Short mmCIF file of C-alpha atoms in Angstrom, two decimals:
data_model
loop_
_atom_site.label_atom_id
_atom_site.label_comp_id
_atom_site.label_asym_id
_atom_site.label_seq_id
_atom_site.Cartn_x
_atom_site.Cartn_y
_atom_site.Cartn_z
CA MET H 130 -9.14 -2.50 26.03
CA SER H 131 -6.62 -0.55 28.10
CA SER H 132 -3.95 1.59 26.49
CA VAL H 133 -0.74 -0.37 25.96
CA ILE H 134 2.58 -0.03 24.16
CA TYR H 135 4.12 -3.27 22.91
CA THR H 136 7.78 -2.71 22.12
CA GLN H 137 8.27 -5.67 19.77
CA ILE H 138 6.66 -7.07 16.61
CA PRO H 139 7.05 -10.51 14.99
CA ARG H 140 10.12 -10.20 12.77
CA CYS H 141 10.70 -11.81 9.38
CA ALA H 142 13.91 -12.38 7.45
CA ARG H 143 15.39 -9.40 5.60
CA ASP H 144 15.66 -11.40 2.38
CA LEU H 145 11.89 -11.93 2.44
CA LEU H 146 11.35 -8.17 2.54
CA ASP H 147 13.87 -7.78 -0.29
CA GLN H 148 11.94 -10.29 -2.40
CA ILE H 149 8.71 -8.33 -1.90
CA ALA H 150 10.48 -5.02 -2.59
CA ALA H 151 11.54 -6.27 -6.03
CA PHE H 152 7.98 -5.93 -7.37
CA PRO H 153 5.46 -3.09 -7.74
CA VAL H 154 2.25 -3.07 -5.72
CA ALA H 155 0.17 -3.96 -8.80
CA ASP H 156 2.06 -7.23 -9.33
CA LEU H 157 1.95 -8.08 -5.63
CA HIS H 158 -1.77 -7.35 -5.49
CA GLU H 159 -2.42 -9.72 -8.40
CA ALA H 160 -0.09 -12.31 -6.90
CA LEU H 161 -2.09 -12.41 -3.66
CA GLY H 162 -5.09 -13.68 -5.60
CA ALA H 163 -8.63 -12.51 -6.16
CA ILE H 164 -9.79 -12.78 -2.54
CA GLU H 165 -6.69 -11.95 -0.49
CA GLY H 166 -5.69 -9.28 -2.97
CA ARG H 167 -8.98 -7.42 -2.57
CA MET H 168 -9.10 -7.87 1.21
CA ARG H 169 -5.63 -6.45 1.73
CA LEU H 170 -5.53 -3.53 -0.69
CA LEU H 171 -6.20 -0.15 0.89
CA SER H 172 -8.69 2.07 -0.92
CA PRO H 173 -7.82 4.81 -3.46
CA ARG H 174 -8.36 7.31 -0.61
CA MET H 175 -4.91 6.31 0.64
CA ARG H 176 -2.63 8.36 -1.59
CA PRO H 177 1.07 9.29 -1.59
CA ILE H 178 1.74 12.91 -0.72
CA GLY H 179 4.73 12.97 -3.09
CA VAL H 180 5.68 11.49 -6.45
CA SER H 181 7.66 8.36 -7.24
CA GLN H 182 7.18 7.09 -3.70
CA ARG H 183 8.01 3.47 -2.95
CA ALA H 184 8.59 1.67 0.35
CA VAL H 185 8.40 -1.81 1.85
CA GLY H 186 8.69 -2.68 5.52
CA GLN H 187 7.07 -4.39 8.47
CA ALA H 188 4.19 -2.64 10.19
CA VAL H 189 4.57 -0.90 13.52
CA THR H 190 1.00 0.10 14.33
CA SER H 191 -0.18 3.12 16.28
CA TYR H 192 -3.79 3.62 17.38
CA ASN H 193 -4.50 7.24 18.30
CA TYR H 194 -7.59 8.69 19.92
CA PRO H 195 -9.34 11.04 17.46
CA GLY H 196 -7.71 14.47 17.64
CA ASP H 197 -4.62 13.09 19.41
CA ASN H 198 -1.22 11.87 18.23
CA LEU H 199 0.52 10.82 21.44
CA MET H 200 0.97 7.25 20.24
CA ILE H 201 2.82 8.15 17.04
CA HIS H 202 5.70 9.26 19.26
CA ALA H 203 5.62 5.96 21.13
CA ALA H 204 5.61 4.13 17.80
CA LEU H 205 8.59 6.17 16.62
CA LYS H 206 10.45 5.20 19.78
CA VAL H 207 10.00 1.44 19.39
CA ALA H 208 10.24 1.21 15.58
CA GLN H 209 13.42 -0.09 13.99
CA ARG H 210 15.28 0.84 10.82
CA GLY H 211 13.32 -0.23 7.76
CA ASP H 212 9.94 -0.41 9.51
CA MET H 213 6.73 1.16 8.19
CA LEU H 214 4.63 3.15 10.65
CA VAL H 215 0.88 2.57 10.34
CA LEU H 216 -0.97 5.43 12.07
CA VAL H 217 -4.73 5.42 12.61
CA ASN H 218 -7.27 7.59 14.40
CA GLY H 219 -10.47 6.18 12.96
CA GLY H 220 -10.01 8.17 9.76
CA VAL H 221 -11.20 11.47 11.25
CA SER H 222 -9.83 14.85 10.18
CA GLN H 223 -9.05 16.19 13.67
CA GLY H 224 -5.49 16.16 14.95
CA ALA H 225 -2.67 15.77 12.42
CA LEU H 226 -0.97 12.41 12.88
CA TRP H 227 2.25 13.35 11.09
CA GLY H 228 4.34 16.38 10.17
CA ASP H 229 7.80 17.63 9.32
CA VAL H 230 9.40 17.35 12.77
CA ALA H 231 8.37 13.71 13.11
CA THR H 232 9.68 13.19 9.57
CA THR H 233 13.08 14.59 10.52
CA PHE H 234 13.39 12.11 13.37
CA ALA H 235 12.03 9.21 11.30
CA MET H 236 14.62 9.82 8.59
CA GLU H 237 17.43 9.92 11.15
CA LYS H 238 16.21 6.58 12.51
CA GLY H 239 15.85 5.00 9.06
CA ILE H 240 12.09 4.49 9.07
CA ALA H 241 10.96 3.36 5.60
CA GLY H 242 7.71 5.30 5.48
CA VAL H 243 4.36 6.18 7.03
CA VAL H 244 0.82 5.06 6.18
CA ALA H 245 -1.76 7.26 7.93
CA ASP H 246 -5.51 6.74 8.01
CA GLY H 247 -6.07 10.29 9.16
CA PRO H 248 -4.56 13.74 8.60
CA VAL H 249 -0.95 14.60 7.85
CA ARG H 250 0.44 18.11 7.52
CA ASP H 251 3.57 20.06 6.51
CA THR H 252 3.30 18.23 3.22
CA ASP H 253 5.52 20.62 1.26
CA ALA H 254 8.30 20.18 3.80
CA VAL H 255 7.87 16.41 3.98
CA ARG H 256 7.95 16.17 0.17
CA SER H 257 11.09 18.29 0.03
CA MET H 258 12.78 15.90 2.45
CA GLY H 259 11.94 12.95 0.19
CA PHE H 260 10.22 10.95 2.91
CA ASN H 261 7.56 8.38 1.96
CA VAL H 262 4.11 9.20 3.35
CA TRP H 263 0.70 7.91 2.29
CA SER H 264 -2.46 9.35 3.86
CA THR H 265 -6.22 9.58 3.52
CA ILE H 266 -6.39 13.23 4.66
CA VAL H 267 -4.21 16.33 4.47
CA SER H 268 -4.98 18.88 7.18
CA PRO H 269 -3.01 21.15 9.51
CA ALA H 270 -5.45 20.43 12.37
CA HIS H 271 -3.78 20.75 15.80
CA PRO H 272 -3.21 17.42 17.62
CA GLU H 273 -3.38 16.90 21.38
CA LYS H 274 -1.00 14.57 23.23
CA ARG H 275 -3.21 13.14 25.95
CA GLY H 276 -4.10 9.64 24.81
CA PRO H 277 -5.57 7.14 25.19
CA GLY H 278 -4.04 4.93 22.52
CA SER H 279 -1.90 1.89 21.87
CA VAL H 280 1.13 0.74 19.89
CA ASN H 281 1.62 -2.59 18.12
CA ILE H 282 -1.91 -3.89 18.40
CA PRO H 283 -4.06 -4.97 15.42
CA VAL H 284 -5.65 -1.92 13.80
CA VAL H 285 -8.08 -1.20 10.99
CA CYS H 286 -6.45 1.18 8.52
CA ASP H 287 -8.65 2.51 5.71
CA GLY H 288 -10.90 -0.50 6.14
CA VAL H 289 -8.13 -3.13 6.11
CA LEU H 290 -7.00 -5.13 9.14
CA ILE H 291 -3.27 -4.67 9.76
CA GLU H 292 -1.44 -6.65 12.41
CA PRO H 293 1.96 -5.69 13.83
CA GLY H 294 4.66 -7.26 11.68
CA ASP H 295 2.56 -7.47 8.52
CA ILE H 296 4.52 -6.44 5.44
CA ILE H 297 3.42 -3.10 3.98
CA ALA H 298 4.20 -2.56 0.29
CA ALA H 299 3.40 0.89 -1.04
CA ASP H 300 4.07 2.88 -4.19
CA ASP H 301 2.37 5.49 -6.34
CA ASP H 302 -0.43 3.02 -7.17
CA GLY H 303 -1.44 2.42 -3.56
CA VAL H 304 -0.81 0.48 -0.35
CA LEU H 305 -0.99 -3.29 0.11
CA VAL H 306 -0.81 -5.42 3.27
CA ILE H 307 0.91 -8.81 2.99
CA PRO H 308 0.86 -11.18 5.98
CA VAL H 309 4.29 -12.70 6.55
CA ARG H 310 2.83 -16.20 6.13
CA LEU H 311 1.88 -15.30 2.53
CA ALA H 312 5.00 -13.31 1.64
CA ALA H 313 7.18 -16.02 0.06
CA GLU H 314 4.34 -17.39 -2.07
CA THR H 315 3.31 -13.86 -3.08
CA ALA H 316 6.84 -13.00 -4.16
CA ALA H 317 7.11 -16.21 -6.20
CA ARG H 318 3.80 -15.53 -7.95
CA ALA H 319 4.79 -11.93 -8.61
CA ARG H 320 8.05 -13.12 -10.15
CA ARG H 321 6.21 -15.49 -12.49
CA ARG H 322 3.77 -12.74 -13.41
CA ASN H 323 6.63 -10.36 -14.14
CA GLU H 324 8.32 -12.94 -16.37
CA THR H 325 5.06 -13.47 -18.26
CA GLU H 326 4.66 -9.74 -18.81
CA GLN H 327 8.21 -9.48 -20.11
CA GLU H 328 7.38 -12.15 -22.68
CA VAL H 329 4.21 -10.27 -23.66
CA ARG H 330 6.24 -7.11 -24.24
CA LYS H 331 8.61 -9.05 -26.50
CA GLN H 332 5.68 -10.28 -28.57
CA ILE H 333 4.25 -6.75 -28.81
CA ARG H 334 7.59 -5.48 -30.11
CA ALA H 335 7.53 -8.36 -32.61
CA GLY H 336 4.28 -7.03 -34.05
CA LYS H 337 1.56 -9.00 -32.29
CA THR H 338 -1.54 -7.37 -30.80
CA LEU H 339 -2.67 -7.76 -27.18
CA PHE H 340 -5.92 -9.20 -28.53
CA GLU H 341 -3.90 -12.04 -30.06
CA ILE H 342 -1.37 -12.54 -27.30
CA MET H 343 -3.96 -12.68 -24.53
CA ASN H 344 -6.48 -14.64 -26.62
CA ILE H 345 -9.15 -12.07 -25.85
CA GLN H 346 -11.50 -13.62 -28.42
CA LYS H 347 -12.25 -16.53 -26.08
CA TYR H 348 -13.50 -14.07 -23.44
CA VAL H 349 -15.62 -12.27 -26.03
CA ASP H 350 -17.09 -15.60 -27.11
CA ALA H 351 -17.69 -16.73 -23.53
CA ALA H 352 -19.59 -13.53 -22.81
CA ASP H 353 -21.69 -14.03 -25.97
CA ILE H 354 -20.76 -10.58 -27.30
CA ALA H 355 -21.74 -9.93 -30.91
CA VAL H 356 -19.12 -8.55 -33.27
CA VAL H 357 -20.60 -6.49 -36.13
CA ASP H 358 -18.38 -5.43 -38.98
CA GLY H 359 -20.03 -2.04 -39.39
CA VAL H 360 -21.06 1.25 -37.83
CA CYS H 361 -23.56 1.51 -34.99
CA PRO H 362 -27.11 2.12 -36.37
CA GLY H 363 -28.34 5.68 -36.05
CA LEU H 364 -24.93 7.26 -36.60
CA ALA H 365 -24.15 9.15 -39.75
CA GLY H 366 -23.24 6.53 -42.34
CA GLY H 367 -24.33 3.73 -40.01
CA GLN H 368 -26.42 0.66 -40.75
CA ARG H 369 -30.12 1.12 -41.55
#
């Protein structure tokens, strides 16, 4: 495929992004379901460089040749306020994809955050600016600006397919990809899950145990797990 920069992504309604932003990644992950949720959750390698990070926005993707970051500048040019930049270079450690100067410009433009499958640098400075960055690698490795590369094409980021315009939800727990076609249903499920958890908390404060509230006994029974009212044999004071 030839290098190409697409200047536009499929856009969704702002209120849909706001609905997604109302919930943490954990609730959204569960709301996607067992299959979609696992397929679209980036691995624990993708970590926030700061604390209390949280961002939601549509993906502007940037594929960079290993050791090069030319295309992150093209992505910065075409991205709009509230977008999330998704930067990839195949996950190699050569050539920092992000740093403090790019952060300064991104903040001026109103970019929501960056997800980088590859190295970022100037992390102290970026943290001090309060900008949201998640990455798989931290390294000061020098980047070239020669290309090839592309912007706003489908990319694989930390093992997950991300298409331009997909909704990226990220917080201190991790990074999740939500296709726009699933966003409304995911938000509705997350809302119901949140309401259920609020009710559970009320019951806990009323004195009930999680074992009771969640009816854990039925899972114990289904797994045919024995319950012995005693100490494990072989321990001091245990059964003989």
